Each structure stands twice: as C-alpha cells, then as structure tokens.
PDB file of C-alpha atoms in Angstrom:
ATOM      1  CA  MET W   1       0.000   0.000   0.000  1.00 50.00           C
ATOM      2  CA  ARG W   2       2.777   2.413   0.929  1.00 44.00           C
ATOM      3  CA  THR W   3       4.619   1.600  -2.323  1.00 41.00           C
ATOM      4  CA  ARG W   4       1.520   2.531  -4.326  1.00 44.00           C
ATOM      5  CA  ALA W   5       1.176   5.825  -2.467  1.00 39.00           C
ATOM      6  CA  ILE W   6       4.830   6.689  -3.140  1.00 37.00           C
ATOM      7  CA  PHE W   7       4.431   5.714  -6.798  1.00 37.00           C
ATOM      8  CA  ALA W   8       1.273   7.837  -7.094  1.00 37.00           C
ATOM      9  CA  ALA W   9       3.022  10.811  -5.505  1.00 37.00           C
ATOM     10  CA  LEU W  10       5.993  10.455  -7.844  1.00 33.00           C
ATOM     11  CA  LEU W  11       3.709  10.150 -10.858  1.00 34.00           C
ATOM     12  CA  THR W  12       1.753  13.244  -9.799  1.00 34.00           C
ATOM     13  CA  SER W  13       5.008  15.175  -9.317  1.00 33.00           C
ATOM     14  CA  LEU W  14       6.209  14.102 -12.749  1.00 29.00           C
ATOM     15  CA  VAL W  15       2.969  15.242 -14.386  1.00 30.00           C
ATOM     16  CA  VAL W  16       3.179  18.624 -12.642  1.00 28.00           C
ATOM     17  CA  VAL W  17       6.824  19.080 -13.664  1.00 27.00           C
ATOM     18  CA  LEU W  18       6.179  18.081 -17.267  1.00 27.00           C
ATOM     19  CA  SER W  19       3.138  20.314 -17.586  1.00 27.00           C
ATOM     20  CA  ALA W  20       5.123  23.233 -16.167  1.00 28.00           C
ATOM     21  CA  CYS W  21       7.916  22.617 -18.695  1.00 28.00           C
ATOM     22  CA  GLY W  22       5.449  22.419 -21.557  1.00 30.00           C
ATOM     23  CA  GLY W  23       3.929  25.755 -20.742  1.00 31.00           C
ATOM     24  CA  GLY W  24       1.659  25.772 -23.770  1.00 32.00           C
ATOM     25  CA  GLY W  25       4.184  25.424 -26.552  1.00 32.00           C
ATOM     26  CA  ALA W  26       5.325  28.723 -27.958  1.00 32.00           C
ATOM     27  CA  THR W  27       4.729  30.628 -24.759  1.00 30.00           C
ATOM     28  CA  ASN W  28       7.692  29.343 -22.729  1.00 31.00           C
ATOM     29  CA  ALA W  29       9.757  32.171 -21.319  1.00 31.00           C
ATOM     30  CA  THR W  30      13.388  31.341 -20.731  1.00 32.00           C
ATOM     31  CA  ALA W  31      14.420  32.226 -17.192  1.00 32.00           C
ATOM     32  CA  GLY W  32      15.333  35.872 -16.924  1.00 34.00           C
ATOM     33  CA  GLN W  33      15.825  36.393 -20.640  1.00 41.00           C
ATOM     34  CA  GLY W  34      12.458  37.978 -21.414  1.00 44.00           C
ATOM     35  CA  PHE W  35      11.886  36.192 -24.706  1.00 44.00           C
ATOM     36  CA  VAL W  36       9.437  33.592 -25.890  1.00 50.00           C
ATOM     37  CA  ALA W  37      10.918  30.213 -26.758  1.00 58.00           C
ATOM     38  CA  GLY W  38       9.617  28.382 -29.804  1.00 68.00           C
ATOM     39  CA  ASP W  39       8.081  24.942 -29.614  1.00 76.00           C
ATOM     40  CA  GLY W  40       9.948  23.625 -32.661  1.00 77.00           C
ATOM     41  CA  SER W  41       6.827  23.498 -34.810  1.00 87.00           C
ATOM     42  CA  ILE W  42       7.209  23.646 -38.580  1.00 94.00           C
ATOM     43  CA  VAL W  43       4.491  24.818 -40.956  1.00 94.00           C
ATOM     44  CA  LEU W  44       4.697  24.550 -44.752  1.00 95.00           C
ATOM     45  CA  LEU W  45       1.639  25.979 -46.495  1.00 96.00           C
ATOM     46  CA  ASP W  46       0.182  24.740 -49.756  1.00 95.00           C
ATOM     47  CA  PRO W  47       0.680  27.359 -52.480  1.00 96.00           C
ATOM     48  CA  ASN W  48      -3.055  28.192 -52.549  1.00 96.00           C
ATOM     49  CA  GLN W  49      -2.965  29.070 -48.806  1.00 96.00           C
ATOM     50  CA  ARG W  50      -0.072  31.514 -48.989  1.00 97.00           C
ATOM     51  CA  VAL W  51      -0.447  35.279 -48.647  1.00 96.00           C
ATOM     52  CA  ALA W  52       1.884  38.012 -49.796  1.00 96.00           C
ATOM     53  CA  ALA W  53       4.796  38.741 -47.502  1.00 97.00           C
ATOM     54  CA  PRO W  54       4.916  42.276 -46.136  1.00 96.00           C
ATOM     55  CA  ASP W  55       6.932  44.516 -48.412  1.00 94.00           C
ATOM     56  CA  PHE W  56       9.315  45.849 -45.781  1.00 97.00           C
ATOM     57  CA  THR W  57      12.462  47.910 -46.008  1.00 97.00           C
ATOM     58  CA  GLY W  58      15.177  48.431 -43.454  1.00 97.00           C
ATOM     59  CA  THR W  59      18.819  49.101 -42.725  1.00 97.00           C
ATOM     60  CA  THR W  60      21.312  46.285 -42.378  1.00 98.00           C
ATOM     61  CA  LEU W  61      23.958  45.904 -39.675  1.00 97.00           C
ATOM     62  CA  THR W  62      26.450  47.191 -42.261  1.00 96.00           C
ATOM     63  CA  ASP W  63      24.343  50.353 -42.788  1.00 97.00           C
ATOM     64  CA  GLU W  64      23.018  49.380 -46.213  1.00 97.00           C
ATOM     65  CA  ASN W  65      19.420  49.758 -47.380  1.00 98.00           C
ATOM     66  CA  PHE W  66      17.401  46.579 -47.799  1.00 98.00           C
ATOM     67  CA  ALA W  67      14.045  46.112 -49.543  1.00 98.00           C
ATOM     68  CA  LEU W  68      12.329  42.729 -49.650  1.00 97.00           C
ATOM     69  CA  ALA W  69      10.776  43.657 -53.015  1.00 95.00           C
ATOM     70  CA  ASP W  70      14.259  43.699 -54.570  1.00 96.00           C
ATOM     71  CA  HIS W  71      14.452  39.930 -54.054  1.00 96.00           C
ATOM     72  CA  ARG W  72      11.326  38.741 -55.894  1.00 93.00           C
ATOM     73  CA  GLY W  73      12.023  35.482 -57.663  1.00 96.00           C
ATOM     74  CA  GLU W  74      14.229  34.223 -54.824  1.00 97.00           C
ATOM     75  CA  VAL W  75      13.363  31.975 -51.914  1.00 98.00           C
ATOM     76  CA  ILE W  76      14.064  34.029 -48.786  1.00 98.00           C
ATOM     77  CA  ALA W  77      14.529  32.665 -45.261  1.00 98.00           C
ATOM     78  CA  ILE W  78      14.063  35.439 -42.691  1.00 98.00           C
ATOM     79  CA  ASN W  79      15.536  34.439 -39.350  1.00 98.00           C
ATOM     80  CA  VAL W  80      14.588  36.459 -36.257  1.00 97.00           C
ATOM     81  CA  TRP W  81      17.525  36.490 -33.848  1.00 97.00           C
ATOM     82  CA  ALA W  82      19.291  38.431 -31.100  1.00 97.00           C
ATOM     83  CA  SER W  83      22.841  38.317 -29.797  1.00 97.00           C
ATOM     84  CA  TRP W  84      21.668  37.525 -26.247  1.00 96.00           C
ATOM     85  CA  CYS W  85      19.623  34.497 -27.367  1.00 96.00           C
ATOM     86  CA  GLY W  86      21.291  31.153 -26.589  1.00 95.00           C
ATOM     87  CA  PRO W  87      19.289  29.150 -29.174  1.00 96.00           C
ATOM     88  CA  CYS W  88      20.232  31.786 -31.791  1.00 97.00           C
ATOM     89  CA  ARG W  89      23.898  31.137 -31.067  1.00 96.00           C
ATOM     90  CA  ALA W  90      23.330  27.398 -31.381  1.00 96.00           C
ATOM     91  CA  GLU W  91      21.630  27.640 -34.798  1.00 97.00           C
ATOM     92  CA  ALA W  92      23.950  30.280 -36.317  1.00 98.00           C
ATOM     93  CA  PRO W  93      26.359  27.766 -37.949  1.00 98.00           C
ATOM     94  CA  ALA W  94      23.420  25.896 -39.549  1.00 98.00           C
ATOM     95  CA  LEU W  95      21.977  29.113 -41.011  1.00 98.00           C
ATOM     96  CA  GLU W  96      25.358  30.129 -42.416  1.00 98.00           C
ATOM     97  CA  ALA W  97      25.835  26.666 -43.948  1.00 98.00           C
ATOM     98  CA  VAL W  98      22.432  26.748 -45.686  1.00 98.00           C
ATOM     99  CA  TRP W  99      23.177  30.267 -46.970  1.00 98.00           C
ATOM    100  CA  THR W 100      26.604  29.265 -48.274  1.00 97.00           C
ATOM    101  CA  GLN W 101      25.276  26.138 -50.012  1.00 97.00           C
ATOM    102  CA  ASN W 102      22.264  27.790 -51.670  1.00 97.00           C
ATOM    103  CA  ARG W 103      23.077  31.415 -52.374  1.00 96.00           C
ATOM    104  CA  ALA W 104      23.882  30.732 -56.032  1.00 96.00           C
ATOM    105  CA  ALA W 105      20.579  28.856 -56.505  1.00 96.00           C
ATOM    106  CA  GLY W 106      18.217  31.818 -56.052  1.00 95.00           C
ATOM    107  CA  PHE W 107      18.166  31.794 -52.252  1.00 98.00           C
ATOM    108  CA  LEU W 108      18.633  34.598 -49.730  1.00 98.00           C
ATOM    109  CA  MET W 109      19.199  34.124 -46.021  1.00 98.00           C
ATOM    110  CA  LEU W 110      18.230  37.290 -44.169  1.00 98.00           C
ATOM    111  CA  GLY W 111      18.646  37.929 -40.473  1.00 98.00           C
ATOM    112  CA  LEU W 112      16.191  40.113 -38.602  1.00 98.00           C
ATOM    113  CA  ASP W 113      18.018  41.325 -35.502  1.00 98.00           C
ATOM    114  CA  THR W 114      15.613  42.265 -32.730  1.00 95.00           C
ATOM    115  CA  ARG W 115      15.820  43.858 -29.271  1.00 94.00           C
ATOM    116  CA  ASP W 116      19.563  44.248 -29.559  1.00 94.00           C
ATOM    117  CA  SER W 117      22.222  46.938 -29.568  1.00 95.00           C
ATOM    118  CA  LEU W 118      24.078  47.534 -32.803  1.00 95.00           C
ATOM    119  CA  ALA W 119      27.455  46.754 -31.198  1.00 97.00           C
ATOM    120  CA  ALA W 120      26.222  43.455 -29.703  1.00 97.00           C
ATOM    121  CA  ALA W 121      24.630  42.398 -32.991  1.00 97.00           C
ATOM    122  CA  GLN W 122      27.767  43.225 -34.978  1.00 97.00           C
ATOM    123  CA  GLY W 123      29.828  41.290 -32.427  1.00 97.00           C
ATOM    124  CA  PHE W 124      27.549  38.267 -32.853  1.00 98.00           C
ATOM    125  CA  VAL W 125      27.949  38.379 -36.632  1.00 98.00           C
ATOM    126  CA  LYS W 126      31.722  38.576 -36.297  1.00 98.00           C
ATOM    127  CA  THR W 127      31.955  35.809 -33.668  1.00 97.00           C
ATOM    128  CA  TYR W 128      29.870  33.368 -35.710  1.00 97.00           C
ATOM    129  CA  ALA W 129      31.339  34.399 -39.091  1.00 97.00           C
ATOM    130  CA  ILE W 130      27.901  35.237 -40.489  1.00 98.00           C
ATOM    131  CA  THR W 131      28.076  36.443 -44.095  1.00 98.00           C
ATOM    132  CA  PHE W 132      24.373  36.860 -44.885  1.00 98.00           C
ATOM    133  CA  PRO W 133      22.783  40.285 -44.327  1.00 98.00           C
ATOM    134  CA  SER W 134      20.775  41.174 -41.239  1.00 98.00           C
ATOM    135  CA  VAL W 135      18.231  43.971 -41.017  1.00 98.00           C
ATOM    136  CA  VAL W 136      17.934  45.883 -37.752  1.00 97.00           C
ATOM    137  CA  ASP W 137      14.475  45.477 -36.166  1.00 96.00           C
ATOM    138  CA  THR W 138      15.210  46.814 -32.688  1.00 93.00           C
ATOM    139  CA  ASP W 139      11.593  47.294 -31.640  1.00 92.00           C
ATOM    140  CA  GLY W 140      10.086  44.326 -33.534  1.00 93.00           C
ATOM    141  CA  GLN W 141       8.032  46.430 -35.944  1.00 95.00           C
ATOM    142  CA  ILE W 142       9.042  44.374 -39.007  1.00 96.00           C
ATOM    143  CA  GLN W 143       8.069  41.163 -37.219  1.00 95.00           C
ATOM    144  CA  LEU W 144       4.610  42.592 -36.547  1.00 94.00           C
ATOM    145  CA  LEU W 145       4.073  43.016 -40.293  1.00 96.00           C
ATOM    146  CA  PHE W 146       3.809  39.210 -40.605  1.00 95.00           C
ATOM    147  CA  GLY W 147       0.692  39.138 -38.385  1.00 91.00           C
ATOM    148  CA  ASP W 148      -1.632  38.192 -41.266  1.00 89.00           C
ATOM    149  CA  SER W 149       0.399  35.172 -42.324  1.00 90.00           C
ATOM    150  CA  LEU W 150       2.797  33.098 -40.213  1.00 92.00           C
ATOM    151  CA  PRO W 151       4.141  35.528 -37.620  1.00 92.00           C
ATOM    152  CA  PRO W 152       7.532  34.814 -36.047  1.00 92.00           C
ATOM    153  CA  GLN W 153       6.243  34.377 -32.494  1.00 88.00           C
ATOM    154  CA  ALA W 154       9.513  33.330 -30.869  1.00 91.00           C
ATOM    155  CA  ILE W 155      13.192  34.154 -30.838  1.00 95.00           C
ATOM    156  CA  PRO W 156      14.567  32.512 -32.878  1.00 96.00           C
ATOM    157  CA  SER W 157      11.991  31.936 -35.600  1.00 97.00           C
ATOM    158  CA  THR W 158      12.427  31.529 -39.333  1.00 97.00           C
ATOM    159  CA  VAL W 159       9.825  32.621 -41.877  1.00 97.00           C
ATOM    160  CA  ILE W 160      10.359  31.521 -45.477  1.00 98.00           C
ATOM    161  CA  VAL W 161       9.054  33.468 -48.466  1.00 97.00           C
ATOM    162  CA  ASP W 162       8.576  31.704 -51.809  1.00 97.00           C
ATOM    163  CA  LYS W 163       9.671  32.909 -55.263  1.00 96.00           C
ATOM    164  CA  GLN W 164       6.341  34.700 -55.751  1.00 96.00           C
ATOM    165  CA  GLY W 165       6.837  36.756 -52.600  1.00 96.00           C
ATOM    166  CA  ARG W 166       4.355  34.800 -50.466  1.00 97.00           C
ATOM    167  CA  VAL W 167       4.878  33.529 -46.925  1.00 97.00           C
ATOM    168  CA  ALA W 168       5.299  29.783 -47.416  1.00 97.00           C
ATOM    169  CA  ALA W 169       6.726  28.333 -44.208  1.00 97.00           C
ATOM    170  CA  ARG W 170       7.676  29.015 -40.612  1.00 96.00           C
ATOM    171  CA  ILE W 171       9.849  27.366 -37.994  1.00 96.00           C
ATOM    172  CA  LEU W 172       9.210  28.430 -34.389  1.00 95.00           C
ATOM    173  CA  GLY W 173      12.372  28.040 -32.370  1.00 94.00           C
ATOM    174  CA  PRO W 174      15.855  27.045 -33.439  1.00 95.00           C
ATOM    175  CA  THR W 175      16.286  25.032 -36.613  1.00 95.00           C
ATOM    176  CA  SER W 176      18.816  22.548 -37.881  1.00 96.00           C
ATOM    177  CA  GLN W 177      20.669  22.629 -41.164  1.00 97.00           C
ATOM    178  CA  SER W 178      18.795  19.559 -42.457  1.00 97.00           C
ATOM    179  CA  THR W 179      15.348  20.927 -41.530  1.00 96.00           C
ATOM    180  CA  LEU W 180      15.972  24.301 -43.129  1.00 97.00           C
ATOM    181  CA  GLN W 181      17.609  22.729 -46.181  1.00 97.00           C
ATOM    182  CA  GLY W 182      14.599  20.454 -46.690  1.00 96.00           C
ATOM    183  CA  LEU W 183      12.209  23.404 -46.733  1.00 97.00           C
ATOM    184  CA  ILE W 184      14.486  25.421 -49.018  1.00 97.00           C
ATOM    185  CA  ASP W 185      14.843  22.489 -51.456  1.00 97.00           C
ATOM    186  CA  SER W 186      11.072  22.123 -51.597  1.00 96.00           C
ATOM    187  CA  LEU W 187      10.506  25.808 -52.308  1.00 97.00           C
ATOM    188  CA  LEU W 188      13.356  26.144 -54.815  1.00 96.00           C
ATOM    189  CA  ALA W 189      11.862  23.218 -56.739  1.00 95.00           C
ATOM    190  CA  GLU W 190       8.500  24.972 -57.141  1.00 93.00           C
ATOM    191  CA  SER W 191       7.879  26.570 -60.506  1.00 82.00           C
ATOM    192  CA  SER W 192       7.849  30.370 -60.587  1.00 67.00           C
TER     193      SER W 192
END
C-alpha cells in the first residue's frame, strides 16, 4: 500500500513538472531572458494558402538599405535572432551553412536582428562568421508586419518566403541545417 502511495506521488510530481515545462508550446519564457521560446513546430503551407509577404524595407547591420521587393524570384529565409539568445547562437552555424550552399541557386538568407544593440549584434555576426545580411528590427516592428500570415512568435523563428513573394513556411524556435535545407529544397523546386 505504501509503495503505491509513493508511486502515485511520484507520478503526480512528474505530471506537474512536465506540464510546467510544456507551458503551452510557444509561450515558454526562458528564465530571466524575457523572450518567448519556440516549440519547434514547422508549418509549410500549400501554395493556394499563402499570402503576400509584407513589403518591408530596413537598414542592415552594415548600414546598407534593404528592400524585400528587390528579391522577388528568390526563396528568402528570414531568421529572427538576437545576440543575447542562446538558441540563436546554437543555430547560427546551420543558417550560415544553408546560406553558403544555396546562395547561387536563387536563395537569400536574411537575419532580422531584434531587441539588440548595434554593437552586440555586430559582435555576434563577427563571432559566428555570419556572411548573410541582417536587417535591424530593434523594436520588432518588421516582425509585426507578418501578423496576417505566419508571424515569427519566438526568438529565434524563421519565416520563409517563396519565389512569388508569399509567406510559405515558418519554424518556431531554433532550426537545424537539415530541416531548413529540406524546406528550401522544396521551395526552390517549385515553378515560378
């Protein structure tokens, strides 16, 4: 009888701990960091469900002008990141690898640096040898423009725009090179 009571108490404790860790998927806040962690979900929309990506402009970390409209006809992965984000650091080499392998195939990797200082963001890019451009989105206003499609609801998140300029896919949370490459391959293979 006592063994069953101990087992029941342990099982109840485990359920409470697991439900606290789950926290409703994309709403987990990482201790003290003030950002929302992604749940790892991946969405790839059928072409007939896609809506136009917001036609945003911005300034890159290297003080150049960027306009999404200038990249029509390319598949564009827009990765929301920040220098203080541990999962962003972990996925940085995978993003750079996908960029390096696909840039000649009509693909653009674009960072969207959020809630960061310019010096910290530039340091991150240098530390991780990032060669793709990143647009400064200090207050998250560019991210909000994706509200009618697949908004990047976590840091990091990756939103992928197809060749026709429509939001086609989203990854909430950090991604791997193989996951991102699979989505990019699928979208590059679509006819224009």
